[in-house]
Short mmCIF file of C-alpha atoms in Angstrom, two decimals:
data_model
loop_
_atom_site.label_atom_id
_atom_site.label_comp_id
_atom_site.label_asym_id
_atom_site.label_seq_id
_atom_site.Cartn_x
_atom_site.Cartn_y
_atom_site.Cartn_z
CA MET A 1 -0.04 -0.02 -0.06
CA LYS A 2 1.15 3.46 -0.79
CA ALA A 3 2.26 5.68 2.12
CA ILE A 4 0.22 8.66 2.86
CA ASN A 5 2.08 11.85 2.09
CA ARG A 6 2.12 15.08 4.01
CA ARG A 7 -0.62 16.79 2.05
CA GLN A 8 -2.96 13.83 2.22
CA ALA A 9 -2.36 13.50 5.88
CA PHE A 10 -3.41 17.20 6.44
CA ALA A 11 -6.58 16.72 4.42
CA LEU A 12 -7.46 13.72 6.43
CA GLY A 13 -6.90 15.61 9.66
CA GLY A 14 -9.00 18.49 8.42
CA GLY A 15 -11.84 16.07 7.70
CA PHE A 16 -11.79 14.71 11.19
CA VAL A 17 -11.88 18.19 12.57
CA MET A 18 -14.90 19.17 10.57
CA LEU A 19 -16.73 15.99 11.55
CA THR A 20 -16.33 16.60 15.24
CA LEU A 21 -17.04 20.34 15.15
CA LEU A 22 -20.10 20.38 12.91
CA PRO A 23 -22.53 18.78 15.46
CA MET A 24 -21.58 21.29 18.23
CA ALA A 25 -21.96 24.19 15.78
CA ALA A 26 -25.45 23.10 15.12
CA ASP A 27 -26.33 22.92 18.83
CA ALA A 28 -25.06 26.31 19.45
CA GLU A 29 -27.39 27.71 16.78
CA VAL A 30 -30.36 26.25 18.37
CA THR A 31 -29.76 27.80 21.73
CA ASN A 32 -27.31 30.55 22.48
CA ASP A 33 -23.60 30.88 23.16
CA ALA A 34 -23.63 28.44 26.06
CA ALA A 35 -21.27 26.01 24.44
CA LYS A 36 -18.75 28.71 23.85
CA TRP A 37 -18.81 29.75 27.57
CA ILE A 38 -18.50 26.06 28.67
CA GLU A 39 -15.58 25.57 26.30
CA LYS A 40 -13.78 28.65 27.67
CA PHE A 41 -14.22 27.60 31.17
CA THR A 42 -13.41 23.92 30.97
CA GLY A 43 -10.76 24.17 28.31
CA GLY A 44 -12.48 21.53 26.38
CA LYS A 45 -12.46 18.86 29.26
CA GLN A 46 -15.56 16.89 29.99
CA PRO A 47 -16.82 17.66 33.55
CA ALA A 48 -18.06 14.80 35.73
CA LYS A 49 -21.48 14.59 37.29
CA GLY A 50 -21.91 15.17 40.96
CA LYS A 51 -20.42 17.05 44.07
CA ILE A 52 -22.68 20.12 43.19
CA SER A 53 -26.09 20.65 44.64
CA LEU A 54 -27.99 23.24 42.71
CA ASP A 55 -31.06 24.50 44.19
CA LEU A 56 -33.55 26.35 41.99
CA PRO A 57 -37.41 26.52 41.87
CA GLU A 58 -38.94 24.00 39.46
CA ILE A 59 -41.41 26.67 38.34
CA ALA A 60 -40.42 30.36 38.40
CA GLU A 61 -43.35 32.67 38.14
CA ASN A 62 -41.26 35.68 37.54
CA GLY A 63 -38.18 35.30 35.60
CA ASN A 64 -36.82 38.63 36.64
CA THR A 65 -35.71 37.24 39.98
CA VAL A 66 -35.23 33.60 40.34
CA PRO A 67 -33.36 32.44 43.69
CA LEU A 68 -30.38 30.21 42.98
CA SER A 69 -28.34 28.47 45.64
CA ILE A 70 -25.33 26.32 44.92
CA ASN A 71 -23.29 24.13 47.32
CA VAL A 72 -20.34 22.23 46.19
CA GLU A 73 -18.86 19.42 48.22
CA SER A 74 -15.19 20.07 49.33
CA PRO A 75 -13.19 20.26 52.50
CA MET A 76 -12.19 23.89 51.44
CA THR A 77 -8.59 23.52 52.93
CA ALA A 78 -5.46 25.07 51.25
CA ASP A 79 -4.83 21.80 49.37
CA SER A 80 -8.21 20.99 48.23
CA TYR A 81 -10.91 23.67 47.66
CA VAL A 82 -13.37 24.79 45.09
CA LYS A 83 -11.78 27.48 42.90
CA ASP A 84 -14.49 28.78 40.42
CA VAL A 85 -18.14 28.06 39.80
CA MET A 86 -19.60 29.06 36.59
CA ILE A 87 -23.33 29.38 36.12
CA ILE A 88 -24.88 29.32 32.68
CA ALA A 89 -28.28 29.67 31.40
CA ASP A 90 -28.80 27.99 27.97
CA GLY A 91 -31.87 29.95 27.00
CA ASN A 92 -31.11 33.50 27.76
CA PRO A 93 -29.97 36.08 25.11
CA ASN A 94 -26.45 35.76 26.79
CA ALA A 95 -25.57 32.42 28.32
CA GLY A 96 -23.33 33.86 31.07
CA VAL A 97 -24.89 34.26 34.49
CA ALA A 98 -22.22 34.49 37.08
CA THR A 99 -18.72 33.14 37.94
CA LEU A 100 -18.31 32.62 41.66
CA SER A 101 -14.57 32.44 42.86
CA PHE A 102 -14.01 30.86 46.12
CA THR A 103 -10.76 30.60 48.34
CA PRO A 104 -10.03 28.31 51.32
CA LEU A 105 -11.06 31.39 53.45
CA SER A 106 -14.62 30.95 52.13
CA GLY A 107 -14.98 27.99 54.59
CA LYS A 108 -17.82 26.55 52.51
CA ALA A 109 -18.33 26.59 48.75
CA GLU A 110 -21.77 27.88 49.06
CA ALA A 111 -23.52 30.88 47.64
CA SER A 112 -26.91 32.31 46.79
CA ILE A 113 -27.79 34.84 44.21
CA ARG A 114 -30.88 35.87 42.24
CA ILE A 115 -30.88 35.55 38.46
CA ARG A 116 -32.98 36.52 35.44
CA LEU A 117 -34.29 33.77 33.16
CA ALA A 118 -35.85 34.78 29.77
CA SER A 119 -37.80 31.62 29.24
CA THR A 120 -38.08 28.01 30.23
CA GLN A 121 -34.54 26.64 30.11
CA ASN A 122 -31.74 24.64 31.67
CA VAL A 123 -29.34 26.27 34.29
CA ILE A 124 -25.97 24.71 34.21
CA ALA A 125 -23.28 24.91 36.99
CA ILE A 126 -19.74 23.78 36.34
CA ALA A 127 -17.24 23.72 39.26
CA LYS A 128 -13.45 23.90 38.94
CA MET A 129 -11.55 22.36 41.80
CA SER A 130 -8.09 23.46 43.05
CA ASP A 131 -6.60 20.22 41.49
CA GLY A 132 -8.18 21.19 38.15
CA SER A 133 -10.98 18.45 38.15
CA LEU A 134 -14.48 19.64 36.93
CA PHE A 135 -17.95 18.78 38.01
CA THR A 136 -21.28 19.77 36.58
CA GLU A 137 -24.99 19.84 37.38
CA GLN A 138 -27.93 21.18 35.72
CA LYS A 139 -31.57 21.93 36.51
CA THR A 140 -34.58 22.81 34.28
CA VAL A 141 -36.63 25.82 35.31
CA LYS A 142 -39.99 26.56 33.94
CA VAL A 143 -40.57 30.27 33.56
CA THR A 144 -44.05 31.80 33.52
CA ILE A 145 -43.06 35.40 32.79
CA GLY A 146 -39.70 35.95 31.22
CA GLY A 147 -37.15 38.26 32.67
CA CYS A 148 -35.08 39.84 29.87
CA GLY A 149 -36.73 42.81 28.08
CA GLY A 150 -40.17 44.33 27.64
CA MET B 1 -28.05 55.29 42.93
CA ALA B 2 -25.91 55.69 45.91
CA ASP B 3 -27.88 53.93 48.61
CA LYS B 4 -25.68 52.30 51.17
CA PRO B 5 -25.25 48.63 50.50
CA ARG B 6 -26.81 46.44 53.10
CA ILE B 7 -24.58 43.77 54.79
CA LYS B 8 -25.61 41.28 57.34
CA LEU B 9 -22.98 39.14 59.31
CA PRO B 10 -22.60 38.25 62.84
CA LYS B 11 -20.78 40.82 65.19
CA GLU B 12 -18.49 38.04 66.53
CA ALA B 13 -17.54 34.48 65.87
CA ALA B 14 -15.60 31.70 67.36
CA LYS B 15 -12.14 30.98 65.97
CA GLY B 16 -12.39 28.64 62.98
CA GLU B 17 -16.12 29.29 62.72
CA VAL B 18 -17.78 29.55 59.16
CA VAL B 19 -20.18 32.48 59.15
CA GLN B 20 -22.75 33.45 56.63
CA ILE B 21 -22.63 36.85 54.97
CA LYS B 22 -25.49 38.50 53.09
CA THR B 23 -25.11 41.52 50.89
CA LEU B 24 -27.52 43.53 48.84
CA VAL B 25 -26.82 46.64 46.80
CA SER B 26 -29.27 48.93 45.11
CA HIS B 27 -28.63 48.85 41.38
CA VAL B 28 -30.80 48.75 38.33
CA MET B 29 -28.78 46.04 36.60
CA GLU B 30 -29.88 47.27 33.14
CA SER B 31 -29.39 44.21 30.97
CA GLY B 32 -28.86 46.06 27.69
CA GLN B 33 -31.70 43.80 26.18
CA ARG B 34 -34.60 46.22 27.03
CA LYS B 35 -36.07 48.80 24.72
CA ASP B 36 -37.47 52.27 25.79
CA ALA B 37 -40.74 53.75 24.57
CA GLN B 38 -39.14 54.91 21.38
CA GLY B 39 -37.85 51.35 20.66
CA LYS B 40 -34.30 52.30 21.32
CA THR B 41 -32.20 49.80 23.13
CA ILE B 42 -31.32 50.92 26.77
CA PRO B 43 -27.60 50.56 27.02
CA ARG B 44 -26.21 47.98 29.51
CA LYS B 45 -25.32 49.16 32.90
CA ILE B 46 -24.54 46.47 35.55
CA ILE B 47 -22.38 45.72 38.42
CA ASN B 48 -19.97 43.44 36.73
CA LYS B 49 -17.77 42.37 39.59
CA PHE B 50 -18.40 41.69 43.36
CA ALA B 51 -15.36 40.99 45.77
CA CYS B 52 -15.00 40.36 49.39
CA GLU B 53 -11.58 40.53 51.30
CA PHE B 54 -10.84 39.86 54.98
CA ASN B 55 -7.74 41.67 56.32
CA GLY B 56 -6.45 42.05 52.71
CA LYS B 57 -6.94 38.32 51.73
CA PRO B 58 -9.47 37.34 49.06
CA VAL B 59 -12.44 35.50 50.53
CA PHE B 60 -15.13 35.44 47.73
CA ALA B 61 -15.50 37.09 44.42
CA CYS B 62 -18.12 36.92 41.76
CA ALA B 63 -18.17 37.96 38.06
CA LEU B 64 -21.67 39.18 37.27
CA GLU B 65 -23.42 39.14 33.91
CA PRO B 66 -26.64 40.87 32.73
CA ALA B 67 -28.60 37.74 33.88
CA ILE B 68 -28.28 38.84 37.57
CA SER B 69 -31.48 40.55 38.85
CA ALA B 70 -31.81 44.15 39.88
CA ASN B 71 -30.41 44.99 43.29
CA PRO B 72 -28.06 42.03 43.28
CA TYR B 73 -28.29 39.96 46.46
CA ILE B 74 -25.21 37.92 47.14
CA GLN B 75 -24.94 35.46 49.96
CA PHE B 76 -21.68 33.47 50.71
CA ASP B 77 -19.69 32.15 53.56
CA ALA B 78 -16.36 33.00 55.38
CA ARG B 79 -14.18 31.17 57.74
CA ILE B 80 -13.11 33.38 60.65
CA ASP B 81 -9.67 32.58 61.94
CA GLU B 82 -8.83 35.97 63.43
CA ALA B 83 -10.58 39.17 64.27
CA GLY B 84 -10.52 41.77 61.55
CA THR B 85 -12.30 43.76 58.78
CA PHE B 86 -14.20 42.63 55.74
CA LYS B 87 -13.98 44.96 52.72
CA PHE B 88 -16.72 44.54 50.14
CA SER B 89 -16.56 46.15 46.71
CA TRP B 90 -19.11 46.30 43.82
CA THR B 91 -17.65 47.40 40.41
CA ASP B 92 -20.05 49.23 37.91
CA ASP B 93 -19.75 49.02 34.13
CA ASP B 94 -18.98 52.74 34.20
CA GLY B 95 -15.95 52.23 36.52
CA THR B 96 -17.51 53.50 39.74
CA VAL B 97 -16.78 51.15 42.77
CA ILE B 98 -19.16 50.98 45.73
CA THR B 99 -17.40 49.86 48.92
CA ALA B 100 -18.28 48.84 52.37
CA GLU B 101 -16.60 47.51 55.40
CA GLU B 102 -17.62 45.37 58.41
CA LYS B 103 -15.71 44.38 61.36
CA ILE B 104 -15.96 41.07 63.11
CA ALA B 105 -14.48 40.06 66.57
CA LEU B 106 -13.51 36.79 68.13
CA LYS B 107 -15.70 35.29 70.84
CA ALA B 108 -13.90 35.52 74.17
#
């Protein structure tokens, strides 16, 4: 069999890249830029399920202010703590909601905020630990009155 | 705009205790998505960063996006190893920074 030359190898590689990227691009069109936010935060690594408990109402009557509480399981010591937690809403005009940064001085990786949700959608949390490992959790919130715009 | 931020935390704590801190600051958090009566987009104006330090060391910080509700409420925890001062800061899109301080003592 003939050995593959350099040019053919490039073409082959390009084909693979297209194949893997295309389905992702299609997803992003359907919703918003959530995939881009996640990609930037995780550096392309796949987060594992677990460690996070994400507390959101199942049905939010008013999307202007939806209470969100998050708690990530961690000893929060200098050697092992939760660094950052990114919160994403996949149906808002902009996917980003907040990025929480903890330190060992936080004592607990726990926070509550109030967020806006434009419509019924998934809220996704991704936690980055001090050792670089990633965890994720998501919840679907049904929104009766949207909270972005008029 | 310049209402004083409201901060709730205990006056004193035992050494090593983890205390809960609640903060609320008055701000419109204009998302940049809304339109006025003439149909023009109202420009974005939000608090984009919150930070809390204790005796100069970072405790908690938060990057905020337009998806945060008006009058942002942020609740988080802090471990108290020594008596000292918490410094809170909220940074607006226009560069203004709202700051506040709270002291905490160690239980005797």
